[in-house]
């Protein structure tokens, strides 16, 4: 995150209006930039002065009732022709809904592989936040290694499952290492791959009672997420690499997964 982006969001950060990922990005930048940190402290001081001093204006307790009463009176005394125009407005609104719906259906039919995730889903947010934390806390890996036969045994005894670790260096996604993470109230495996100076976190953990689920995607604040479930395991691939590269990575992982069952 650059200074201008931070300064555009600093008020929302002070007021607690950002999501978890946004907060993490702002906090990381404030730790690295003294100029933006000073702006943040100034905003905190200003907020405290306004809310705690004589400059803070509290609206009268009956203000809401007065506004509601004025609105009701205005609606009753309005011109009669407004009620006549309403059916036409309703028809126009219905036509807009039909057109937008048809356009959306056409796009979904033309891109069946791009099933969207809900970006404000708590688990999606948690996965993205774990990816961001791994980059900002200098804790990308617990076992840094490009050797799958080193990374896979490292998880033995640390998890109640054995994640499948693939070597994808020949396809342009070298293995960087692995680490333990904690998502969805349980320990999970995080496998880290590289791509053009970017990192991909592949989170893996078992799920019970769930059928195989096709790939779903989401993009939030520049981070792309691909999620799918197969053979009792759930997978989340997260990165700020471009979406087409991450999709290629996911297809490689899924292709290997169909040929190699997890122990």
mmCIF file of N, CA and C in Angstrom, residues 34 70 77 85 105 107 113 125 163 168 195 243:
data_model
loop_
_atom_site.group_PDB
_atom_site.id
_atom_site.type_symbol
_atom_site.label_atom_id
_atom_site.label_comp_id
_atom_site.label_asym_id
_atom_site.label_seq_id
_atom_site.Cartn_x
_atom_site.Cartn_y
_atom_site.Cartn_z
ATOM 1 N N UNK A 34 6.850 6.968 8.539
ATOM 2 C CA UNK A 34 6.723 7.928 9.637
ATOM 3 C C UNK A 34 5.795 9.084 9.282
ATOM 4 N N UNK A 70 -42.179 16.104 9.564
ATOM 5 C CA UNK A 70 -42.115 16.994 8.398
ATOM 6 C C UNK A 70 -42.218 16.210 7.101
ATOM 7 N N UNK A 77 -49.194 16.632 1.445
ATOM 8 C CA UNK A 77 -49.552 17.867 0.750
ATOM 9 C C UNK A 77 -48.972 17.950 -0.639
ATOM 10 N N UNK A 85 -48.103 9.416 -11.781
ATOM 11 C CA UNK A 85 -46.871 9.053 -12.469
ATOM 12 C C UNK A 85 -46.235 7.798 -11.893
ATOM 13 N N UNK A 105 -27.323 -12.965 -16.305
ATOM 14 C CA UNK A 105 -27.428 -14.377 -16.648
ATOM 15 C C UNK A 105 -26.585 -14.714 -17.860
ATOM 16 N N UNK A 107 -23.823 -13.269 -18.770
ATOM 17 C CA UNK A 107 -22.416 -13.292 -18.376
ATOM 18 C C UNK A 107 -22.085 -14.567 -17.621
ATOM 19 N N UNK A 113 -16.907 -21.029 -15.271
ATOM 20 C CA UNK A 113 -15.868 -21.350 -14.297
ATOM 21 C C UNK A 113 -15.662 -20.248 -13.277
ATOM 22 N N UNK A 125 -12.766 -13.713 4.314
ATOM 23 C CA UNK A 125 -11.995 -12.639 4.927
ATOM 24 C C UNK A 125 -10.861 -13.199 5.794
ATOM 25 N N UNK A 163 -0.987 -33.240 4.194
ATOM 26 C CA UNK A 163 -1.293 -32.514 2.958
ATOM 27 C C UNK A 163 -0.441 -33.021 1.793
ATOM 28 N N UNK A 168 5.926 -27.782 -8.428
ATOM 29 C CA UNK A 168 5.423 -27.171 -9.656
ATOM 30 C C UNK A 168 6.434 -26.203 -10.259
ATOM 31 N N UNK A 195 5.664 -16.928 -7.763
ATOM 32 C CA UNK A 195 5.339 -16.619 -9.153
ATOM 33 C C UNK A 195 5.718 -15.165 -9.427
ATOM 34 N N UNK A 243 -4.876 -12.640 -11.844
ATOM 35 C CA UNK A 243 -5.880 -13.695 -11.724
ATOM 36 C C UNK A 243 -5.622 -14.861 -12.674
#
